[in-house]
Short mmCIF file of C-alpha atoms in Angstrom, two decimals:
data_model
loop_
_atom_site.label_atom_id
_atom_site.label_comp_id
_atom_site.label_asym_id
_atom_site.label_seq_id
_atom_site.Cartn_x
_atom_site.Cartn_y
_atom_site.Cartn_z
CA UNK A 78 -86.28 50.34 76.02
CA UNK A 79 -86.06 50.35 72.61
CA UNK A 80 -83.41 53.39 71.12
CA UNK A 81 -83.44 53.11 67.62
CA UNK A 82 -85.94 51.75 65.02
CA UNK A 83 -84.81 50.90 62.09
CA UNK A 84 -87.34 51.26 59.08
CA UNK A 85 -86.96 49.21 56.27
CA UNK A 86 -89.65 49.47 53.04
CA UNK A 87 -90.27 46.18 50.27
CA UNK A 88 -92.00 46.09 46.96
CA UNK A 89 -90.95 42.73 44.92
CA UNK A 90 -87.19 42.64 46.41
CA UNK A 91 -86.73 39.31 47.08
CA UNK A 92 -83.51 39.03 45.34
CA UNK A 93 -82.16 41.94 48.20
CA UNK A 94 -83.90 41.49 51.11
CA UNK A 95 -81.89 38.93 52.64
CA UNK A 96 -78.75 41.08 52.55
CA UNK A 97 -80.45 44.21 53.83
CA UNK A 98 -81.65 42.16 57.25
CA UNK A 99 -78.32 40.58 57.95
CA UNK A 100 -76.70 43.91 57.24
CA UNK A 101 -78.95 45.47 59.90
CA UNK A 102 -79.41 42.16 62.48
CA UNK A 103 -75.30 42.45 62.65
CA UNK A 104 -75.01 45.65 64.14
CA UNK A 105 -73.27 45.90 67.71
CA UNK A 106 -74.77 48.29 69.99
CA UNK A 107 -75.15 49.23 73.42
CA UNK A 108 -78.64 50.00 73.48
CA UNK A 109 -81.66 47.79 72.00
CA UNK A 110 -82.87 48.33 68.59
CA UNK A 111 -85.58 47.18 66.30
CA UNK A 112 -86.68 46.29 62.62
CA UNK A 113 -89.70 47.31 61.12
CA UNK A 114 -90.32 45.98 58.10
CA UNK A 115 -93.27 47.64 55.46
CA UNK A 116 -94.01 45.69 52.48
CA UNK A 117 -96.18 47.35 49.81
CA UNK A 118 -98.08 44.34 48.89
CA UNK A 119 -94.89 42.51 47.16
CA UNK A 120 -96.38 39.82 44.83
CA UNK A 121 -92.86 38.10 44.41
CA UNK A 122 -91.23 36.05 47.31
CA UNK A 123 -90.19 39.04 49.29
CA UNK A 124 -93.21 38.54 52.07
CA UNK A 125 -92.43 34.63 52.41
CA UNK A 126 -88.58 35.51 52.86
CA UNK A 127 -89.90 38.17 55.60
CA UNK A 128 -91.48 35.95 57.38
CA UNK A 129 -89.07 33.30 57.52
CA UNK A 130 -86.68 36.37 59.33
CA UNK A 131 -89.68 37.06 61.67
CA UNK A 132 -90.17 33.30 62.64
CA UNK A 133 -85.81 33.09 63.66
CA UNK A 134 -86.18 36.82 65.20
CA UNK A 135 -89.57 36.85 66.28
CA UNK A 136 -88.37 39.70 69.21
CA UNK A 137 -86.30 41.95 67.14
CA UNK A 138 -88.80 41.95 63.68
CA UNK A 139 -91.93 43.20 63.34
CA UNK A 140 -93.39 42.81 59.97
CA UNK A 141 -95.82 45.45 58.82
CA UNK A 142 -98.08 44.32 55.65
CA UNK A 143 -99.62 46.30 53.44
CA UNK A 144 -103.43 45.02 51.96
CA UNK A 145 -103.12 46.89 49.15
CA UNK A 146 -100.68 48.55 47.50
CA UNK A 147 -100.16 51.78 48.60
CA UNK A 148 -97.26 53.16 47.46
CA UNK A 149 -93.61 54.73 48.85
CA UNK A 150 -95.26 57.41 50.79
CA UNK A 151 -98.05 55.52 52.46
CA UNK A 152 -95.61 53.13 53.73
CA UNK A 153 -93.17 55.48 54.92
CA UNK A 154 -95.67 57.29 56.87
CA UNK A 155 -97.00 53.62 58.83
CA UNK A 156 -93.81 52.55 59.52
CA UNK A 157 -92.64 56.53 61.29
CA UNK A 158 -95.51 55.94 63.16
CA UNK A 159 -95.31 52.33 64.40
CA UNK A 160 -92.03 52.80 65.56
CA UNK A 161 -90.95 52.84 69.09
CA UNK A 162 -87.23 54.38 69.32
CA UNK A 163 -86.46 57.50 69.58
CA UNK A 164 -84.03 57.69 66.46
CA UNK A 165 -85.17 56.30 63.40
CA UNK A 166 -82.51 54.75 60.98
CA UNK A 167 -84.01 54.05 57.15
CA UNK A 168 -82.87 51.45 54.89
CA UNK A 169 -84.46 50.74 51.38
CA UNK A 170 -85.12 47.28 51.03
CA UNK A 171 -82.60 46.99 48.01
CA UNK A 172 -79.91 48.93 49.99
CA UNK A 173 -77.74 47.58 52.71
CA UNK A 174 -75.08 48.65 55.22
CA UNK A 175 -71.26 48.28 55.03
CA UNK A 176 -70.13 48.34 59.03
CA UNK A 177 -71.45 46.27 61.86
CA UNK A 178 -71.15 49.95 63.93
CA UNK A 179 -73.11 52.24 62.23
CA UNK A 180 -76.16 52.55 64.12
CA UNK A 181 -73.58 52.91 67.13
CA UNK A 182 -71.28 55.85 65.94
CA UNK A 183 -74.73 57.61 64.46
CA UNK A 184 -76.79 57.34 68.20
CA UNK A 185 -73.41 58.42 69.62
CA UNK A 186 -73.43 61.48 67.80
CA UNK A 187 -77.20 62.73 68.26
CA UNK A 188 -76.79 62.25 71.76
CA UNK A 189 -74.00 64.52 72.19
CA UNK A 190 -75.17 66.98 69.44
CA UNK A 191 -79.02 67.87 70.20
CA UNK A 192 -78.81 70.81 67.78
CA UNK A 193 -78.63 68.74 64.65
CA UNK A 194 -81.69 67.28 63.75
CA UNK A 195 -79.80 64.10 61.56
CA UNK A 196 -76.66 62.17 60.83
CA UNK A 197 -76.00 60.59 57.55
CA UNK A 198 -72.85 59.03 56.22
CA UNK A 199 -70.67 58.36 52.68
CA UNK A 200 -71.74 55.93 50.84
CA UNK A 201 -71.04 53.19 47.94
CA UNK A 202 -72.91 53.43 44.66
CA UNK A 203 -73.30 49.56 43.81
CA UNK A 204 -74.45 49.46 40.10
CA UNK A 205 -76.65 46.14 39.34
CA UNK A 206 -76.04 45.95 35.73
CA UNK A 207 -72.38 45.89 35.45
CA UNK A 208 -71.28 45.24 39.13
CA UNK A 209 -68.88 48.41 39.29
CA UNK A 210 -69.11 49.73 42.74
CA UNK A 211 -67.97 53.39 43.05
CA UNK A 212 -67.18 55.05 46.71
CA UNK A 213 -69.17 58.57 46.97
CA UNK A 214 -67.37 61.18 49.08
CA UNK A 215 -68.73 64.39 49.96
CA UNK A 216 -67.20 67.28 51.53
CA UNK A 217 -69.68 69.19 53.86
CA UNK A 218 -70.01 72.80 53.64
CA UNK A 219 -70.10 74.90 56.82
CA UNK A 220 -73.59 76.20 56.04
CA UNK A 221 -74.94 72.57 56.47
CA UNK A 222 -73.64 72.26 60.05
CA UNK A 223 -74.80 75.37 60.70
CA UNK A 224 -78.13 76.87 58.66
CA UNK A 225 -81.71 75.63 59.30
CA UNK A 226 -85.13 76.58 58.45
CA UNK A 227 -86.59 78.08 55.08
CA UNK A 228 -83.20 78.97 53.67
CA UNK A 229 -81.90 75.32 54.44
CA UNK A 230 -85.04 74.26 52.09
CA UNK A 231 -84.02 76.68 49.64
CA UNK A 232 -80.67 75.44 49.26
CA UNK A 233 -81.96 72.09 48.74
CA UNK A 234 -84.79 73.08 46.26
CA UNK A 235 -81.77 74.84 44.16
CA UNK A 236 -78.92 71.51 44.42
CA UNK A 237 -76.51 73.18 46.52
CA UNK A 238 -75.91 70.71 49.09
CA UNK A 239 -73.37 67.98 49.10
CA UNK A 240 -75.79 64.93 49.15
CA UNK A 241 -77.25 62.50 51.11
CA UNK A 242 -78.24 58.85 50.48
CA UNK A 243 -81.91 58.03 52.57
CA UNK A 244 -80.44 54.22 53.46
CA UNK A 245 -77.43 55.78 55.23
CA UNK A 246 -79.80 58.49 57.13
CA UNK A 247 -80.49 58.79 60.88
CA UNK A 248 -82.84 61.31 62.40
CA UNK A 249 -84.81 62.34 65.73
CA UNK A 250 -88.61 60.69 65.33
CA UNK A 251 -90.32 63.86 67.34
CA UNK A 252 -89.14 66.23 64.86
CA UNK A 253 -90.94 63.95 61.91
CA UNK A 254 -94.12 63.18 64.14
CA UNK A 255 -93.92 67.33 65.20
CA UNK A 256 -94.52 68.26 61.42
CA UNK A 257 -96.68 65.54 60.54
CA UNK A 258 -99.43 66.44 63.37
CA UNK A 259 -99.58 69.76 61.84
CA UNK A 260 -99.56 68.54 57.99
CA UNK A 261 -99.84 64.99 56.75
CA UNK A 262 -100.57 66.33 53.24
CA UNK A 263 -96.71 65.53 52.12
CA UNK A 264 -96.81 62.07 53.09
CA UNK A 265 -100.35 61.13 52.71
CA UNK A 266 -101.77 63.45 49.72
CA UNK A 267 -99.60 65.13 47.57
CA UNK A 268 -98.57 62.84 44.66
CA UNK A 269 -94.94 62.59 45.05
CA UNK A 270 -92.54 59.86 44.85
CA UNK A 271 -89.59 61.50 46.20
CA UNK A 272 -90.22 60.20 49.87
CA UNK A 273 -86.64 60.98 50.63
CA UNK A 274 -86.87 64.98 49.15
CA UNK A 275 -89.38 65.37 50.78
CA UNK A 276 -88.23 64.13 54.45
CA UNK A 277 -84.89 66.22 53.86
CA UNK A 278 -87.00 69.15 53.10
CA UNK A 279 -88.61 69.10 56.48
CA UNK A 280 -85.84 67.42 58.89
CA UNK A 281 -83.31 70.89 57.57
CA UNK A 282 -86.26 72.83 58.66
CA UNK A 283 -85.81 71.61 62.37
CA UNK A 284 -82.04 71.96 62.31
CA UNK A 285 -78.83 71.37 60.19
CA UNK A 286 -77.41 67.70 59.20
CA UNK A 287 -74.40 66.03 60.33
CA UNK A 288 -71.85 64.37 57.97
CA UNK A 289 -70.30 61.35 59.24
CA UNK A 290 -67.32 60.71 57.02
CA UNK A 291 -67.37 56.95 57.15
CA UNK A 292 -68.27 54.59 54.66
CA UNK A 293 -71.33 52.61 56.25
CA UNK A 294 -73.97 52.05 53.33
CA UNK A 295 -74.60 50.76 49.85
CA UNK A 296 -76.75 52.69 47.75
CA UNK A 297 -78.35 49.74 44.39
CA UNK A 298 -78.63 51.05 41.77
CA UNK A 299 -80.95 49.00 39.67
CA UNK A 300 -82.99 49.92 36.21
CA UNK A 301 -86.32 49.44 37.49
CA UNK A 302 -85.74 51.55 40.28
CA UNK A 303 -88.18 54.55 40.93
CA UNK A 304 -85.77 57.05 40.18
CA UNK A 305 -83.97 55.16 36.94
CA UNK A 306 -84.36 54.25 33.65
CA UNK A 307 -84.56 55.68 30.55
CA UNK A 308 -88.27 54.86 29.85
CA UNK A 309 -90.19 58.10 28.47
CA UNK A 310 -93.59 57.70 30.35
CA UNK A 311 -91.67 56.35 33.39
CA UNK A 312 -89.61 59.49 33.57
CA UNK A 313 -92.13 62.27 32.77
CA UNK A 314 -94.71 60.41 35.63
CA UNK A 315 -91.52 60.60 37.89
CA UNK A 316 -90.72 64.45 36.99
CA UNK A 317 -93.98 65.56 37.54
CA UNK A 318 -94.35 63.74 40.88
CA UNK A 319 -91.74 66.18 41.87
CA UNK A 320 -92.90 69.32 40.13
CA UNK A 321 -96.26 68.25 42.62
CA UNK A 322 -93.47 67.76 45.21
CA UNK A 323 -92.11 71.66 44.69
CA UNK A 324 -95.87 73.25 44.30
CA UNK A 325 -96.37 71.75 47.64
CA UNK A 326 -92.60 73.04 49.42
CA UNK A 327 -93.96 76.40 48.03
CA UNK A 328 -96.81 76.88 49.33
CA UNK A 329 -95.88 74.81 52.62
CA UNK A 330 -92.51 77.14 53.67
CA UNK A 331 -91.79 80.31 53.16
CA UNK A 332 -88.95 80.12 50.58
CA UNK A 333 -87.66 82.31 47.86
CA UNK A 334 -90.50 81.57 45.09
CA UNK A 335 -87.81 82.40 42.08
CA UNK A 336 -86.06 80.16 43.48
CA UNK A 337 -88.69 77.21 43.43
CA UNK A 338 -89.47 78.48 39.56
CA UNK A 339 -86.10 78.02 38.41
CA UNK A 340 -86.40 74.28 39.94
CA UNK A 341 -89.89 73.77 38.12
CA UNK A 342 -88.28 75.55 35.05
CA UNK A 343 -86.04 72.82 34.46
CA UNK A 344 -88.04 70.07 35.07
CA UNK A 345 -91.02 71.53 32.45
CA UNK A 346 -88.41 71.68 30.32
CA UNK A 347 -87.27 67.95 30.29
CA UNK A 348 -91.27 66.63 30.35
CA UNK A 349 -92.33 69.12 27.66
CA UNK A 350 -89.51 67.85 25.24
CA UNK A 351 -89.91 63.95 26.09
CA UNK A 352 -93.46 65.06 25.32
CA UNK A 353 -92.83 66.68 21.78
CA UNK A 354 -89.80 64.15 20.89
CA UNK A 355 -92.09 60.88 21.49
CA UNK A 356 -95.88 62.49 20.35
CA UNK A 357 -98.14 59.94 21.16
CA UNK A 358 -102.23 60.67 22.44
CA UNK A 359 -100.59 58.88 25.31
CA UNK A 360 -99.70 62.29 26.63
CA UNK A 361 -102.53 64.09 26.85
CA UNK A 362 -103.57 63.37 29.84
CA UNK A 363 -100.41 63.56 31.40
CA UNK A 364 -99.87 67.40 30.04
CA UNK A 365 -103.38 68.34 31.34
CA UNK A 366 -102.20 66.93 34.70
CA UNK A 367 -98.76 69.37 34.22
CA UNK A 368 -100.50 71.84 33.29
CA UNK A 369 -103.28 71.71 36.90
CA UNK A 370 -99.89 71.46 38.74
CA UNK A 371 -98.22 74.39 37.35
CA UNK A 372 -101.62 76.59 37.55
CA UNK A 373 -101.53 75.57 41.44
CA UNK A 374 -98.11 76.73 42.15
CA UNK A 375 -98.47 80.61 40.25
CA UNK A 376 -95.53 79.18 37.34
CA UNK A 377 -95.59 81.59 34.44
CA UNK A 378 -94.52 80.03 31.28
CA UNK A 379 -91.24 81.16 29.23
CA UNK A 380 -92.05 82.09 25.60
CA UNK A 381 -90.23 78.77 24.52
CA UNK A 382 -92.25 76.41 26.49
CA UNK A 383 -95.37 77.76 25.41
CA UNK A 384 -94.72 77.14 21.95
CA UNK A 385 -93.97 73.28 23.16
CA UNK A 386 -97.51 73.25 24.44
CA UNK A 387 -98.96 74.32 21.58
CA UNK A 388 -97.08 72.05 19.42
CA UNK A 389 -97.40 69.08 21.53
CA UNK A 390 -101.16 69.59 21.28
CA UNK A 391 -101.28 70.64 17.41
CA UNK A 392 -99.96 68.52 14.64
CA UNK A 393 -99.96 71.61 12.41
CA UNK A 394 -97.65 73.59 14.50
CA UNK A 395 -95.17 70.82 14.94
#
């Protein structure tokens, strides 16, 4: 009986792939896991490297492709549901782990904790560009062994958690499939790239997170990335996926709503001035799309960003 599933999600990674499998086909464990691969239509080598792992561990790999591409969240949401263990442990395709006991100490601690409803871990930022790798501790606040529920998600909405890395992350599947019979909209709907966020947003709602204090995973950190770069169209589409992410956490728990504002204030603020410092007609459809997300969630304006608006939309009052 399979215990643990371990998720892993490709796009074009075929220069990390091969690491991330032998980091995860080396663990020693007591109980059976497996490896459930999603690739989101990877037009690189990724899927031929996949399948030559497949063909010499045809019983622990099962290989899950995509037709299409169909982005982070799609993929997340076929591979929670194909697997078979009752923890699921996530690794990014461009991540991998440091021990060959990870999957071990986490199951060990769920099983003798049922209150918490995850266990994540430190872990190493490993920077592509330069090669400096940089060991990320964390000191975990009583509150986060402790609080759950809409005030957990409020603490997360404002930044005032320690941290967690998604490829070091360990949870209970029912809790996941639980919130996703009642609302797929987050995974399957809402147009969000912050897969992680989102999952952390919903797991804290079931019960508080455990901190393992062991090194056991290493977090890439590469320019094309979702998350990275310094590209201005690739950073405002990424903003305002999560402004779409926060609309959607408001109206989905019942949290503090000034406390969801002061999240959205920020992040208006860094699109609006990306948007006035590079003026191109290339943002005009992107600042009607801000401003249908911001009239969904109830977000009143500050006097300064309304000015932006106006400017960004009239040459004469820039």
């Amino acid at each position: 009986m399979v215990k643990v599933s371990v998720c892993i999600t490709t796009y074009n990674l075929e220069s990390y792939v091969a690491q991330t499998l032998d980091s995860v086909l080396c663990q020693e464990t007591s109980f059976d896991y497996e490896i459930i691969v999603g690739d989101d239509f990877s037009t690189d080598g990724t899927r031929e490297i996949l399948l030559q792992y497949k063909e010499q561990y045809p019983d622990k790999i099962i290989l899950h492709f995509q037709e299409k591409n169909v982005g982070v969240n799609r993929n997340d949401y076929d591979l929670i549901h194909l697997a078979k263990g009752e923890y699921i442990a996530w690794c990014d395709g461009d991540d991998y782990w440091l021990t060959k006991d990870k999957l071990q100490k986490q199951v060990d601690i769920l099983d003798a904790n049922p209150d918490f409803s995850c266990v994540h871990t430190h872990w190493v930022d490993s920077y592509e560009v330069d090669g400096r790798k940089i060991n990320f501790t964390i000191q975990q606040e009583q509150w986060e062994r402790e609080l759950k529920g809409d005030k957990y998600v409020e603490r997360f909405i404002a930044g005032d958690t320690t941290g967690c890395r998604f490829s070091s992350l360990m949870y209970r599947k029912a809790l996941i499939l639980d919130f996703l019979s009642k609302d797929s909209a987050v995974y399957l709907s809402v147009p969000h790239k912050q897969n992680d966020f989102a999952l952390f947003c919903i797991l804290s709602y079931y019960g508080p997170f455990y901190l393992l204090p062991e090194y056991t995973t290493a977090y890439r950190i590469r320019e094309v990335s979702l998350s990275m770069g310094n590209e201005a169209g690739k950073r405002i589409n990424y903003t305002l996926s999560y402004l779409c992410l926060l609309a959607y956490l408001l109206k989905t728990f019942n949290v503090d709503k000034n406390i969801v504002y002061s999240a959205i204030r920020r992040n208006v603020a860094t699109i609006l001035h990306k948007m006035y410092n590079q003026r191109t007609c290339e943002w005009d459809a992107k600042l009607k799309e801000l401003l249908l997300v911001l009239s969904q969630a109830g977000y009143s304006y500050t006097f300064g960003q309304r000015l932006l608006i106006m400017a960004i939309k009239s040459n004469m009052i820039y």
